[in-house]
C-alpha angles and dihedrals in degrees: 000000000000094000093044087056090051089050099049083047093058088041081048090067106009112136136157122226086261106044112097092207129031122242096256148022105100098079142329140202150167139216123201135186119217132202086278111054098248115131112240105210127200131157144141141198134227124318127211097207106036137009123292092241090055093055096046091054086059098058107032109101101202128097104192147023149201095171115037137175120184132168132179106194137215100182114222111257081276098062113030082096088075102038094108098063117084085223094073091046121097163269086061118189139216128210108165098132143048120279096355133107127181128194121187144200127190144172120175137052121294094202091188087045094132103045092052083046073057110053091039090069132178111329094079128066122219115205091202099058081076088088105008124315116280113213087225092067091053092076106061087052104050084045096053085050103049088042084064090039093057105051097253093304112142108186083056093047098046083047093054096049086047092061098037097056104087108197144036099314140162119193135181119182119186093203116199111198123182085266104002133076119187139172115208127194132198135183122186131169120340112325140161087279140268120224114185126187124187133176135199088276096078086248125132137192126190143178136174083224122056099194094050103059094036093053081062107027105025083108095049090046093056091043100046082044095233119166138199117283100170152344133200122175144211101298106352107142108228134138118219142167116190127174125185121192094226108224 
């Protein structure tokens, strides 16, 4: 967990010549998933006195991980008012539905966020709404539903969520069905970046920012043999849905 810390750390103040804001600062959080099954949730807003990741560290009990979900935050101009509150960092996760958890990761901007917030309605709880609705949390929640709604079909219910996302977004969602476990990925529009890596394992590894996760894993990525799936930069335009049975 040491090197997933570092790595957070580097995500907390990563930012290219260009970029007006770094990719993190305002938050930060991890989701694990233990031997059985169970999600182990952990995350933090923003301090006042020290950065988000360094607290986290503090308070996360586990030493070690095989399936791991982890998110810094810098909120969009709408929602900088709330950072401060645990309830708008991320990962968030849904649990509307039997045997079903879904644990999302986002970076970008859901511009219908509230009228899919709509037509969601009030089955599902949103821990955000607590101090105002984040458009991140939006996503676990529109998944777990189209996955009912589609029968259990997963390649229909990523699609769904693709098309119905309107701006520049990237999503993971680490999805634990009663015998299944997935990790999905989208890209959508021009966004901070997504860099995946897979190997023959049926293992993946991902980050927004390239230089951040090699400095701490380039030794576990020649070792466990991954290889670059994909790469998107800064900026680059490119739609994407990606979607890995997590062994």
């Amino acid at each position: 967990m040491d090197k997933v810390f570092k790595v957070l750390e580097q995500l907390e103040t990563h930012r290219y010549p260009e970029e007006s804001k770094p990719v993190g600062g305002y938050g930060a959080g991890i989701a694990v998933i233990n031997g059985k099954r169970r999600v182990i949730f952990e995350k933090t807003g923003k301090v006042s006195d020290v950065s988000p990741v360094k607290r986290l560290s503090e308070t996360v009990k586990v030493n070690e991980a095989n399936v791991l979900v982890g998110h810094v935050r810098m909120p969009s101009k709408e929602f900088m008012s709330t950072a401060e509150f645990r309830e708008t960092a991320q990962p968030y996760m849904a649990k509307c539905y039997s045997d079903l958890v879904v644990v999302s990761a986002h970076n970008g901007w859901v511009a219908n966020y509230k009228t899919l917030r709509e037509k969601l309605g009030g089955k599902h709880v949103f821990e955000s709404e607590k101090v105002g609705l984040i458009d991140s949390e939006v996503i676990p929640h529109l998944f777990e539903t189209r996955l009912v709604e589609k029968g259990g079909h997963v390649e229909e219910a990523l699609d769904s969520v693709f098309q119905c996302l309107e701006g520049s977004n990237t999503v993971c969602l680490l999805h634990v069905g009663k015998e299944d476990l997935f990790m999905h990925l989208i890209h959508k529009g021009e966004t901070r970046g997504l860099n995946v890596w897979t190997n023959n394992q049926g293992e993946i590894i991902f980050c927004s920012r390239k230089e951040a996760l090699t400095s701490e894993f380039t030794k576990l990525l020649v070792k466990s043999e991954f290889r670059e799936k994909l790469s998107v930069k800064w900026r680059e335009e490119k739609s994407i849905k990606f979607s890995l049975r997590v062994l």
